[in-house]
Coordinates of C-alpha atoms in Angstrom, one line a residue:
Chain A
M1 CA 83.3 35.1 -52.9
T2 CA 86.7 33.6 -52.3
V3 CA 88.7 35.4 -49.6
D4 CA 92.1 34.6 -48.1
I5 CA 92.5 34.5 -44.3
R6 CA 96.0 35.1 -43.2
L7 CA 97.0 33.6 -39.8
P8 CA 99.7 34.9 -37.5
T9 CA 102.6 32.6 -36.6
A10 CA 101.0 31.8 -33.2
L11 CA 97.9 30.3 -34.8
R12 CA 99.4 28.3 -37.7
A13 CA 100.0 25.3 -35.4
F14 CA 96.2 25.0 -35.1
A15 CA 95.7 25.1 -38.9
D16 CA 98.1 22.5 -40.2
K17 CA 100.9 25.1 -40.3
Q18 CA 99.2 27.1 -43.1
E19 CA 99.8 30.8 -43.3
K20 CA 96.8 31.3 -45.5
V21 CA 93.4 29.6 -45.7
S22 CA 91.0 30.3 -48.6
V23 CA 87.3 30.3 -47.8
Q24 CA 84.0 31.2 -49.4
A25 CA 82.2 34.0 -47.6
K26 CA 80.2 37.2 -47.9
T27 CA 81.1 38.7 -44.5
V28 CA 84.0 38.6 -42.0
G29 CA 81.8 36.5 -39.7
E30 CA 81.1 33.9 -42.4
A31 CA 84.8 33.8 -43.3
L32 CA 85.7 33.0 -39.7
D33 CA 82.9 30.4 -39.4
A34 CA 84.3 28.7 -42.5
L35 CA 87.8 28.9 -41.0
F36 CA 86.6 27.3 -37.8
A37 CA 84.7 24.6 -39.8
K38 CA 88.1 23.6 -41.3
H39 CA 90.2 24.0 -38.2
D40 CA 88.1 23.7 -35.0
R41 CA 91.0 24.2 -32.5
L42 CA 91.2 27.8 -33.7
K43 CA 87.8 28.5 -32.5
A44 CA 88.6 28.1 -28.8
Q45 CA 91.6 30.4 -29.2
L46 CA 89.8 33.2 -31.0
L47 CA 86.3 33.1 -29.5
S48 CA 85.2 33.4 -25.9
P49 CA 82.8 30.7 -24.6
D50 CA 79.8 33.0 -25.5
G51 CA 80.9 33.1 -29.1
K52 CA 82.4 36.7 -29.3
L53 CA 85.8 37.6 -30.6
R54 CA 88.2 37.7 -27.7
T55 CA 89.5 41.1 -26.8
F56 CA 93.0 40.4 -27.8
V57 CA 92.1 39.4 -31.4
N58 CA 92.2 42.0 -34.2
V59 CA 90.6 41.3 -37.5
Y60 CA 91.6 43.4 -40.5
V61 CA 90.0 43.4 -44.0
N62 CA 92.8 44.4 -46.3
E63 CA 94.1 47.5 -44.5
D64 CA 91.1 48.3 -42.3
D65 CA 90.2 47.2 -38.8
A66 CA 86.9 45.3 -38.9
R67 CA 85.9 47.0 -35.6
D68 CA 85.9 50.4 -37.4
K69 CA 83.6 49.0 -40.0
Q70 CA 80.7 46.7 -39.2
G71 CA 82.6 44.1 -37.1
L72 CA 81.8 40.6 -38.0
A73 CA 79.1 41.8 -40.4
T74 CA 81.7 43.7 -42.5
P75 CA 81.2 42.5 -46.1
V76 CA 84.0 40.9 -48.1
K77 CA 84.5 40.5 -51.8
D78 CA 86.4 38.3 -54.1
G79 CA 90.2 38.7 -53.6
D80 CA 89.9 40.4 -50.2
T81 CA 92.3 39.4 -47.5
V82 CA 91.1 38.9 -43.9
L83 CA 94.0 39.4 -41.5
I84 CA 94.0 38.0 -38.0
V85 CA 96.5 39.9 -35.9
P86 CA 97.2 39.4 -32.3
A87 CA 96.8 42.3 -30.0
I88 CA 99.9 41.9 -28.0
A89 CA 99.7 43.5 -24.6
G90 CA 100.4 42.8 -21.0
G91 CA 102.5 44.2 -18.3
A92 CA 103.2 44.3 -14.6
T93 CA 100.5 45.3 -12.2
L94 CA 99.8 48.9 -11.4
A95 CA 102.3 50.0 -8.8
A96 CA 100.0 52.6 -7.4
E97 CA 97.4 49.9 -6.6
A98 CA 99.9 47.9 -4.7
E99 CA 98.9 48.1 -1.1
L100 CA 101.2 45.3 -0.1
S101 CA 104.3 46.2 1.8
K102 CA 107.7 44.8 0.9
A103 CA 107.5 42.3 3.7
E104 CA 104.1 41.1 2.4
L105 CA 105.3 40.8 -1.2
K106 CA 108.1 38.6 0.1
R107 CA 105.8 36.5 2.3
Y108 CA 103.2 35.9 -0.4
D109 CA 105.8 35.3 -3.2
R110 CA 104.5 31.8 -4.0
H111 CA 101.0 33.2 -4.5
L112 CA 102.3 36.2 -6.5
I113 CA 104.0 33.9 -9.1
L114 CA 100.7 32.0 -9.7
P115 CA 99.0 33.9 -12.5
E116 CA 95.7 32.7 -11.1
V117 CA 96.4 34.6 -7.9
G118 CA 99.1 37.2 -8.7
L119 CA 99.2 40.6 -7.1
E120 CA 95.6 41.3 -7.9
G121 CA 94.5 38.1 -6.2
Q122 CA 96.7 38.7 -3.2
K123 CA 95.2 42.1 -2.8
K124 CA 91.8 40.7 -3.1
L125 CA 92.6 38.3 -0.2
K126 CA 93.9 41.2 1.8
K127 CA 90.7 43.1 1.3
S128 CA 88.6 40.0 2.2
A129 CA 86.9 39.1 5.4
V130 CA 86.0 35.6 6.6
L131 CA 84.0 34.5 9.6
C132 CA 85.0 31.2 11.2
V133 CA 82.1 29.8 13.3
G134 CA 84.0 27.9 16.0
A135 CA 87.6 27.8 17.0
G136 CA 87.7 24.1 17.5
G137 CA 88.8 21.1 15.4
L138 CA 87.6 22.5 12.0
G139 CA 88.2 26.1 12.8
S140 CA 91.9 25.5 13.7
P141 CA 93.4 24.5 10.3
L142 CA 90.9 26.7 8.6
A143 CA 91.9 29.9 10.4
L144 CA 95.6 29.0 10.3
Y145 CA 95.6 28.6 6.5
L146 CA 93.4 31.6 6.0
A147 CA 95.8 33.6 8.1
A148 CA 98.9 32.2 6.4
A149 CA 97.3 33.0 3.0
G150 CA 96.9 36.6 3.9
V151 CA 93.1 36.9 4.3
G152 CA 93.0 40.4 5.7
R153 CA 90.3 40.1 8.3
I154 CA 89.5 36.9 10.1
G155 CA 86.6 36.8 12.5
I156 CA 86.1 34.0 15.0
V157 CA 83.0 33.2 17.0
D158 CA 83.4 31.0 20.1
F159 CA 82.7 31.2 23.8
D160 CA 84.5 28.1 25.1
A161 CA 87.7 27.8 27.1
V162 CA 90.5 25.5 26.0
D163 CA 90.1 22.0 27.5
E164 CA 92.9 19.4 27.7
S165 CA 90.8 17.0 25.6
N166 CA 90.7 19.6 22.8
L167 CA 94.4 19.4 22.1
Q168 CA 94.2 16.0 20.3
R169 CA 92.9 17.9 17.3
Q170 CA 92.5 21.7 17.9
I171 CA 95.9 22.8 16.7
L172 CA 95.2 26.5 17.2
H173 CA 95.6 25.9 20.9
D174 CA 98.5 24.6 23.0
T175 CA 99.2 23.1 26.4
L176 CA 99.9 26.4 27.9
S177 CA 96.5 27.8 26.8
V178 CA 94.5 25.1 28.7
G179 CA 91.9 26.8 30.8
T180 CA 92.1 30.2 28.9
S181 CA 89.6 31.5 26.4
K182 CA 89.8 29.8 23.0
L183 CA 89.5 33.2 21.3
A184 CA 92.5 34.7 23.1
S185 CA 94.5 31.6 22.3
A186 CA 93.5 31.6 18.6
K187 CA 94.2 35.3 18.2
K188 CA 97.6 35.0 19.7
R189 CA 98.5 32.1 17.5
L190 CA 97.1 33.6 14.2
L191 CA 98.9 36.9 14.7
A192 CA 102.1 35.1 15.5
L193 CA 101.8 33.3 12.2
N194 CA 100.9 36.5 10.3
P195 CA 101.1 39.9 11.8
H196 CA 99.8 41.6 8.6
I197 CA 96.2 40.5 9.2
T198 CA 93.5 41.5 11.6
V199 CA 91.8 39.0 13.9
E200 CA 88.4 39.9 15.2
T201 CA 87.1 37.9 18.2
H202 CA 83.4 37.5 19.0
E203 CA 83.0 35.9 22.4
I204 CA 79.3 35.2 22.0
R205 CA 77.0 32.3 21.6
L206 CA 75.9 32.7 18.0
S207 CA 72.1 33.1 18.1
S208 CA 69.1 34.1 16.0
A209 CA 69.4 37.6 17.6
N210 CA 73.0 38.3 16.5
A211 CA 73.8 36.1 13.5
I212 CA 72.5 38.4 10.7
E213 CA 74.3 41.5 11.9
L214 CA 77.5 39.6 12.4
F215 CA 77.4 37.7 9.0
K216 CA 76.8 41.0 7.1
Q217 CA 80.3 42.1 8.1
Y218 CA 82.0 39.2 6.2
D219 CA 82.4 37.9 2.7
V220 CA 82.4 34.2 3.3
I221 CA 81.2 32.3 6.4
A222 CA 83.0 29.0 7.2
D223 CA 80.9 26.7 9.3
G224 CA 82.9 24.6 11.7
T225 CA 80.2 24.0 14.3
D226 CA 79.6 20.7 16.1
N227 CA 75.8 20.9 16.7
F228 CA 72.6 20.9 14.6
P229 CA 70.9 24.0 16.0
T230 CA 73.9 26.2 15.2
R231 CA 74.4 24.5 11.8
Y232 CA 70.8 25.4 10.8
L233 CA 71.2 28.9 12.1
V234 CA 74.5 29.4 10.1
N235 CA 72.8 28.0 7.0
D236 CA 69.7 30.2 7.3
A237 CA 71.7 33.3 8.2
C238 CA 74.0 32.7 5.2
V239 CA 71.0 32.4 2.8
L240 CA 69.3 35.5 4.3
T241 CA 72.5 37.6 4.1
G242 CA 73.6 36.2 0.7
K243 CA 76.9 35.0 2.1
P244 CA 78.3 31.7 0.8
N245 CA 78.9 29.0 3.5
A246 CA 82.1 26.9 3.3
Y247 CA 80.7 24.0 5.2
G248 CA 82.5 21.1 6.9
S249 CA 81.5 18.6 9.5
I250 CA 83.1 15.6 11.1
F251 CA 82.1 12.5 12.9
R252 CA 84.4 9.7 14.2
F253 CA 86.3 8.8 10.9
E254 CA 84.0 10.6 8.4
G255 CA 83.8 14.1 7.1
Q256 CA 81.5 16.1 4.9
L257 CA 82.3 19.1 2.8
S258 CA 80.3 21.5 0.6
V259 CA 79.7 25.1 -0.3
F260 CA 76.1 26.1 0.6
A261 CA 74.1 29.2 0.0
A262 CA 76.2 30.3 -2.9
K263 CA 74.4 32.2 -5.6
D264 CA 72.0 29.8 -7.4
G265 CA 73.4 26.9 -5.3
P266 CA 71.6 24.7 -2.8
C267 CA 71.7 25.3 1.0
Y268 CA 72.1 22.9 3.9
R269 CA 68.3 22.6 4.2
C270 CA 68.0 21.5 0.5
L271 CA 70.2 18.5 1.5
Y272 CA 68.8 18.0 5.0
P273 CA 65.3 19.6 5.4
E274 CA 65.1 18.4 9.0
P275 CA 67.6 17.6 11.7
P276 CA 67.9 14.1 13.1
P277 CA 66.0 13.4 16.3
P278 CA 68.0 14.8 19.3
G279 CA 70.4 12.3 20.8
L280 CA 70.5 10.0 17.8
V281 CA 73.7 11.4 16.4
P282 CA 76.3 11.6 19.2
S283 CA 78.5 14.7 19.3
C284 CA 82.3 14.5 19.1
A285 CA 82.4 14.6 22.9
E286 CA 80.1 11.5 23.0
G287 CA 81.1 9.6 19.8
G288 CA 84.7 10.5 19.5
V289 CA 86.6 11.7 16.5
L290 CA 90.0 10.9 14.9
G291 CA 92.2 13.8 15.7
V292 CA 93.5 14.5 12.3
L293 CA 90.1 14.3 10.6
P294 CA 89.2 17.9 11.3
G295 CA 92.7 18.7 9.9
V296 CA 91.6 17.2 6.5
I297 CA 88.2 18.7 6.4
G298 CA 89.1 22.1 7.9
T299 CA 91.9 22.4 5.4
M300 CA 89.5 21.7 2.5
Q301 CA 87.2 24.4 3.8
A302 CA 90.1 26.8 3.6
V303 CA 90.7 25.7 0.0
E304 CA 87.0 26.4 -0.9
T305 CA 87.0 29.7 1.1
I306 CA 90.1 31.0 -0.8
K307 CA 88.6 29.9 -4.2
L308 CA 85.4 31.8 -3.4
L309 CA 87.3 34.9 -2.4
L310 CA 89.5 34.8 -5.5
G311 CA 86.7 33.7 -7.8
I312 CA 88.9 31.0 -9.3
G313 CA 88.3 27.3 -10.2
H314 CA 85.1 25.5 -9.5
P315 CA 83.7 26.0 -6.0
L316 CA 82.0 23.0 -4.4
V317 CA 78.5 24.3 -5.1
G318 CA 75.9 21.7 -5.7
R319 CA 78.3 18.9 -4.7
L320 CA 78.7 17.2 -1.3
M321 CA 82.0 15.5 -0.7
L322 CA 82.1 12.6 1.7
Y323 CA 85.4 11.6 3.2
D324 CA 86.1 8.3 4.9
A325 CA 89.4 8.2 6.7
L326 CA 89.4 4.5 7.3
E327 CA 88.8 3.6 3.7
Q328 CA 90.9 6.7 2.6
S329 CA 88.2 7.5 0.0
W330 CA 86.3 10.6 -1.2
R331 CA 82.8 10.3 -2.7
T332 CA 81.0 13.2 -4.4
L333 CA 77.2 13.5 -4.4
K334 CA 75.2 16.0 -6.4
V335 CA 73.0 18.2 -4.3
K336 CA 70.2 19.9 -6.1
K337 CA 68.6 23.2 -5.1
N338 CA 65.1 22.3 -3.6
P339 CA 62.5 24.7 -5.1
A340 CA 60.4 24.0 -2.0
C341 CA 63.2 24.8 0.4
P342 CA 61.7 26.9 3.3
V343 CA 64.7 29.3 3.3
C344 CA 66.2 29.4 -0.2
G345 CA 63.3 28.0 -2.3
D346 CA 60.9 29.8 -4.6
N347 CA 58.5 30.7 -1.9
P348 CA 60.5 30.9 1.3
T349 CA 58.6 30.8 4.6
I350 CA 61.7 31.6 6.7
Q351 CA 62.5 35.2 6.4
A352 CA 64.4 35.7 9.6
P353 CA 66.3 33.3 11.9
I354 CA 63.9 31.0 13.9
D355 CA 64.2 29.2 17.2
Y356 CA 66.7 26.5 16.4
E357 CA 66.7 24.7 19.7
A358 CA 63.0 24.1 19.2
F359 CA 63.5 23.2 15.6
C360 CA 66.0 20.6 16.5
G361 CA 63.7 19.2 19.2
L362 CA 66.0 20.2 22.1
K363 CA 63.1 21.9 23.9
E364 CA 61.0 18.8 24.2
K365 CA 60.7 18.2 27.9
P366 CA 61.1 14.5 28.4
V367 CA 61.1 15.1 32.2
S368 CA 57.4 15.8 32.1
T369 CA 56.6 12.6 30.4
I370 CA 59.1 10.2 31.8
R371 CA 60.1 9.1 35.3
E372 CA 63.4 10.5 36.5
I373 CA 65.6 9.9 39.6
T374 CA 68.6 11.7 40.9
V375 CA 72.0 10.1 41.3
E376 CA 71.5 10.2 45.1
E377 CA 68.3 8.2 44.7
L378 CA 70.2 5.8 42.4
K379 CA 72.9 5.3 45.0
L380 CA 70.3 4.6 47.7
K381 CA 68.6 2.0 45.4
L382 CA 72.0 0.3 44.8
D383 CA 72.9 0.4 48.5
K384 CA 69.5 -1.2 49.4
K385 CA 70.2 -3.8 46.8
E386 CA 66.8 -3.1 45.2
K387 CA 66.0 -5.4 42.2
F388 CA 66.4 -3.4 39.0
V389 CA 68.5 -3.4 35.8
L390 CA 70.9 -0.5 35.5
L391 CA 71.2 0.2 31.8
D392 CA 74.0 2.3 30.2
V393 CA 73.1 3.6 26.8
R394 CA 76.4 5.3 26.0
E395 CA 78.9 4.1 23.4
P396 CA 81.2 1.1 24.3
H397 CA 84.3 3.2 24.7
E398 CA 82.6 5.5 27.1
H399 CA 81.4 2.5 29.1
A400 CA 84.9 1.1 29.1
A401 CA 86.4 4.3 30.3
A402 CA 84.1 4.9 33.3
K403 CA 81.1 3.0 34.5
I404 CA 78.6 2.9 37.4
P405 CA 79.1 -0.6 39.1
G406 CA 76.6 -3.2 37.8
A407 CA 75.5 -1.3 34.7
I408 CA 74.9 -3.2 31.5
L409 CA 75.6 -1.6 28.2
I410 CA 73.3 -1.2 25.2
P411 CA 74.2 1.9 23.1
L412 CA 71.2 4.0 22.3
G413 CA 71.5 3.3 18.5
E414 CA 71.1 -0.4 19.2
L415 CA 68.3 -0.2 21.7
H416 CA 65.4 -0.5 19.3
L417 CA 66.8 -3.7 18.0
R418 CA 67.9 -5.2 21.3
A419 CA 64.7 -4.2 23.2
A420 CA 63.2 -7.5 22.2
D421 CA 65.8 -9.4 24.2
L422 CA 64.9 -7.5 27.4
D423 CA 62.5 -8.9 30.0
K424 CA 59.5 -6.7 30.5
A425 CA 59.1 -8.1 34.1
H426 CA 62.2 -6.1 35.1
V427 CA 62.5 -2.5 36.2
Y428 CA 65.0 -0.5 34.2
V429 CA 67.0 2.5 35.4
V430 CA 68.7 4.1 32.4
H431 CA 71.7 6.4 32.4
C432 CA 74.1 8.0 29.8
R433 CA 76.7 10.7 30.0
S434 CA 74.5 13.7 30.9
G435 CA 70.9 12.4 30.9
A436 CA 69.9 13.4 27.3
R437 CA 70.4 10.1 25.5
S438 CA 69.0 8.1 28.4
A439 CA 65.9 10.2 28.3
R440 CA 65.4 9.2 24.6
A441 CA 66.0 5.6 25.7
V442 CA 63.5 5.8 28.5
M443 CA 60.8 7.2 26.1
L444 CA 61.6 4.4 23.6
L445 CA 61.4 1.7 26.3
C446 CA 58.1 3.1 27.7
E447 CA 56.6 3.2 24.3
K448 CA 57.4 -0.5 24.0
G449 CA 55.7 -1.2 27.4
F450 CA 58.8 -1.3 29.6
N451 CA 59.0 0.1 33.1
A452 CA 61.9 2.5 32.7
T453 CA 63.3 5.5 34.7
N454 CA 65.9 8.0 33.7
V455 CA 69.0 9.0 35.8
A456 CA 69.1 12.8 35.7
G457 CA 72.5 14.3 35.0
G458 CA 73.9 10.9 34.0
I459 CA 77.3 9.6 34.9
L460 CA 78.6 13.2 35.0
A461 CA 76.4 13.9 38.0
W462 CA 77.4 10.5 39.5
A463 CA 81.1 11.4 39.2
D464 CA 80.4 14.9 40.5
R465 CA 78.3 14.0 43.6
I466 CA 78.7 10.3 44.4
D467 CA 82.0 9.0 43.2
P468 CA 84.6 11.7 42.6
S469 CA 87.3 9.1 41.8
L470 CA 85.5 8.4 38.5
R471 CA 87.0 10.3 35.6
V472 CA 84.4 11.1 32.9
S473 CA 85.4 13.4 30.0
Chain B
M1 CA 111.4 23.4 -23.0
T2 CA 113.9 26.0 -24.0
L3 CA 114.3 29.3 -25.7
K4 CA 117.7 29.5 -27.4
A5 CA 119.3 32.8 -28.5
R6 CA 122.7 34.1 -29.1
R7 CA 124.1 36.0 -26.1
A8 CA 124.2 39.2 -28.2
L9 CA 120.5 39.0 -28.6
E10 CA 119.9 38.8 -24.9
G11 CA 122.0 41.9 -24.7
A12 CA 119.7 43.6 -27.2
V13 CA 116.6 42.6 -25.2
T14 CA 117.9 43.7 -21.8
G15 CA 119.4 46.9 -23.3
A16 CA 116.1 47.9 -24.9
C17 CA 114.2 47.2 -21.6
E18 CA 116.7 49.2 -19.6
S19 CA 116.5 52.2 -21.9
A20 CA 112.7 52.1 -21.8
Y21 CA 112.7 52.3 -18.0
P22 CA 110.6 53.5 -16.1
D23 CA 108.3 52.6 -18.9
E24 CA 107.8 49.0 -20.0
G25 CA 109.8 48.1 -23.1
C26 CA 108.5 45.6 -25.6
G27 CA 109.4 44.0 -28.9
L28 CA 109.3 40.9 -31.2
L29 CA 111.2 37.7 -31.1
L30 CA 111.8 36.3 -34.6
G31 CA 113.0 32.9 -35.7
P32 CA 112.3 29.7 -37.6
V33 CA 108.8 28.5 -36.8
P34 CA 109.2 25.1 -35.1
D35 CA 107.5 22.0 -36.4
A36 CA 105.2 21.4 -33.4
F37 CA 104.9 25.0 -32.2
D38 CA 101.9 24.1 -30.0
R39 CA 103.6 21.2 -28.3
P40 CA 104.2 22.0 -24.6
G41 CA 108.0 21.9 -24.2
R42 CA 108.9 22.6 -27.8
A43 CA 112.3 24.2 -28.3
L44 CA 112.6 27.6 -30.0
F45 CA 115.4 29.4 -31.6
V46 CA 115.3 33.2 -31.7
D47 CA 117.6 34.6 -34.3
E48 CA 116.4 38.2 -34.4
V49 CA 115.0 40.8 -32.0
R50 CA 113.0 43.8 -33.0
P51 CA 112.3 46.4 -30.3
L52 CA 109.0 48.3 -30.9
P53 CA 107.5 51.4 -29.3
N54 CA 105.2 50.8 -26.4
G55 CA 101.8 51.7 -27.8
W56 CA 99.9 52.0 -24.5
D57 CA 98.7 55.5 -23.7
A58 CA 101.0 57.6 -21.5
S59 CA 98.9 57.1 -18.4
A60 CA 100.0 53.5 -17.8
K61 CA 103.2 52.9 -19.8
T62 CA 105.0 52.1 -16.6
N63 CA 102.9 48.9 -16.1
R64 CA 101.4 48.2 -19.4
Y65 CA 102.6 47.6 -23.0
L66 CA 100.9 47.3 -26.3
I67 CA 102.2 46.4 -29.7
D68 CA 100.6 48.2 -32.6
P69 CA 98.9 45.4 -34.6
R70 CA 99.7 47.2 -37.9
L71 CA 103.4 47.0 -37.1
L72 CA 103.0 43.3 -36.2
A73 CA 101.1 42.6 -39.4
K74 CA 103.8 44.3 -41.4
V75 CA 106.5 42.0 -40.0
E76 CA 104.3 38.9 -40.4
N77 CA 103.8 39.9 -44.0
E78 CA 107.5 40.5 -44.5
L79 CA 108.4 37.0 -43.2
S80 CA 105.6 35.3 -45.1
G81 CA 106.8 32.2 -46.9
T82 CA 110.3 32.3 -45.4
G83 CA 109.7 29.6 -42.7
R84 CA 110.5 32.3 -40.1
G85 CA 107.9 34.1 -38.1
V86 CA 107.1 36.1 -35.0
V87 CA 107.7 33.3 -32.5
G88 CA 107.4 35.4 -29.3
F89 CA 107.5 38.7 -27.6
Y90 CA 109.6 40.3 -24.9
H91 CA 108.5 42.9 -22.5
S92 CA 109.8 44.4 -19.2
H93 CA 108.3 44.6 -15.7
P94 CA 109.8 47.8 -14.2
D95 CA 110.4 47.1 -10.5
H96 CA 108.3 44.0 -10.6
P97 CA 109.1 40.2 -10.7
A98 CA 109.7 38.6 -14.1
W99 CA 106.6 36.5 -13.6
P100 CA 103.6 36.9 -15.8
S101 CA 100.9 39.0 -14.2
P102 CA 97.2 38.1 -14.4
F103 CA 96.9 40.7 -17.2
D104 CA 99.7 39.0 -19.1
L105 CA 97.7 35.7 -18.8
M106 CA 94.5 37.3 -19.9
M107 CA 96.1 38.7 -23.1
A108 CA 98.5 35.8 -23.9
W109 CA 98.4 33.8 -27.1
P110 CA 99.2 30.1 -27.4
C111 CA 102.5 28.7 -28.7
L112 CA 104.5 31.9 -28.4
S113 CA 107.2 32.6 -25.9
Y114 CA 106.8 35.5 -23.6
W115 CA 110.2 36.7 -22.4
I116 CA 109.8 39.0 -19.4
V117 CA 112.7 41.1 -18.1
R118 CA 112.7 42.6 -14.6
V119 CA 114.2 46.0 -14.5
D120 CA 114.9 47.5 -11.1
G121 CA 115.8 51.1 -11.1
G122 CA 116.9 51.0 -14.7
K123 CA 119.0 47.8 -14.4
A124 CA 117.9 44.5 -15.8
V125 CA 118.1 42.0 -12.9
D126 CA 116.2 38.9 -14.0
G127 CA 114.9 37.5 -17.3
R128 CA 112.5 34.6 -17.6
S129 CA 110.6 33.1 -20.5
W130 CA 107.1 31.6 -20.4
Q131 CA 104.7 29.7 -22.7
R132 CA 101.0 29.8 -22.1
T133 CA 99.2 26.4 -21.9
E134 CA 96.7 25.7 -24.6
D135 CA 93.8 25.9 -22.2
G136 CA 94.8 29.4 -21.4
R137 CA 94.8 28.9 -17.6
S138 CA 98.4 29.3 -16.8
F139 CA 102.0 29.8 -18.0
V140 CA 104.8 27.3 -17.9
E141 CA 108.4 28.7 -17.6
E142 CA 111.0 27.6 -20.2
E143 CA 114.7 27.7 -19.8
I144 CA 116.6 30.5 -21.7
V145 CA 119.7 29.0 -23.1
L146 CA 122.3 31.6 -24.3
L147 CA 124.6 30.5 -27.1
E148 CA 128.1 31.9 -27.4
E149 CA 128.7 33.2 -31.0

């Protein structure tokens, strides 16, 4: 059967400017297939990705709407004309739905004119709730951008006070807020930026006991924590409550970014089934961090959070982005869902939050297995000029900033390599900032057959109780 | 990219939109079909405007419009073989900005110009024309150039 397909003006550009295409077909569906075989760009315009006619496409056979007959199965005969007619519709958004005030419409204008956001999207943001875990380096730009974007309810969990050393990167807080609660400072700043939102403060230490109930109240969780126990807790609680986790982390000059625990996506445990040994990866307080780095990563978390809330674009699910500020480079790694993952796998063994301090090895009690002395005992040894080597296992910059007289420096990360150079005939007294890294060092040295003792409380205790002139941050 | 029309035609578009208020007004933009209609940034010349009734049901005419496909097919048929065609549509946004809404984007066809008139309290205050990108993900605004007679 030869039938003519007539194309509307809008589609002729995709069919060599023809108004009419003749094809052989027995049904409307066959006629369209034959048309697409000749002009493949038409297909994307008329069919949705799953192969159905898009809603705004009308197909007529002679005078009759194919939908009123048998749809694509409608038979056609010689001489029939198949007519493709655009359904032309549109219009402004329903005024009655508009819960945005005039002031809000003005404020969000640059969002409203993006068709991908528009009034519907902006209202979605207003109805959304995001929980920021931490009001520190990552939480600062994250919460600021979410507030500016009009996310209606922003929750923040933190229990710290603002310290002067935070201000190098935590732009939610300012000089006047030093010494006050981070949450009070954050809330004040966010509401000053956007009075149309609600800020909920949770001055608690996030724990296995409270995480589930808290996460249930929000749509997206944004993890800006700086330690492994909380990171695993956030991950597990996200999986257990079905909330996506816009994850970011930073270290010195490097950052990581991903979306975990999204539907059908991997979680943090799929990527890192186990935490690193305690003390191996220094925290920001110990290892330092470029101040603007959390600005980069926290801002990207805000991008991912807003995409998740709006349901636009491609969220960073199944991909881990690695940022290197010194090289100014981004690398993307694929992350697969692990079927054997204990929390999001096929047969999960974790069905409620666990003890994360223990999981991360922070409840090992090195004191029971290693020798330890107090800073007062160390002072006495030094004063008596006893023969021993005082070993500082902190990072070089920490050593340069403040040291106990006579200490030699071998950072913990290098100790296993440099132990071979040390003389086993000597007695070693080991310190770090607080006593945690040096405890690891003492264990490592004892395993290798050295005589080593830990200084409890580290140089912090030394500065506190022996030499108050020493400034240790 | 531009949409050119004689000033009198702009008057016809805004006039029809104002009289439709508080409902949305809509109609066809006719003119010669350009050589590369699908090219982003192509220029268009509109030489005729045909106001049509808003076919959406009464419940939502203030924020929706619909053009009867039979009326559209009739006009396409009438212009067949003349080199002219339906090159775009106009519609109004009563008391809303002249930017395409997400619904406009969802329903938009490629190539065509979408001329949106903002009508505040019965008075046309803004008019902007848009062309959908081929991937269907957004609109690009085009300049409306009015020609004196």
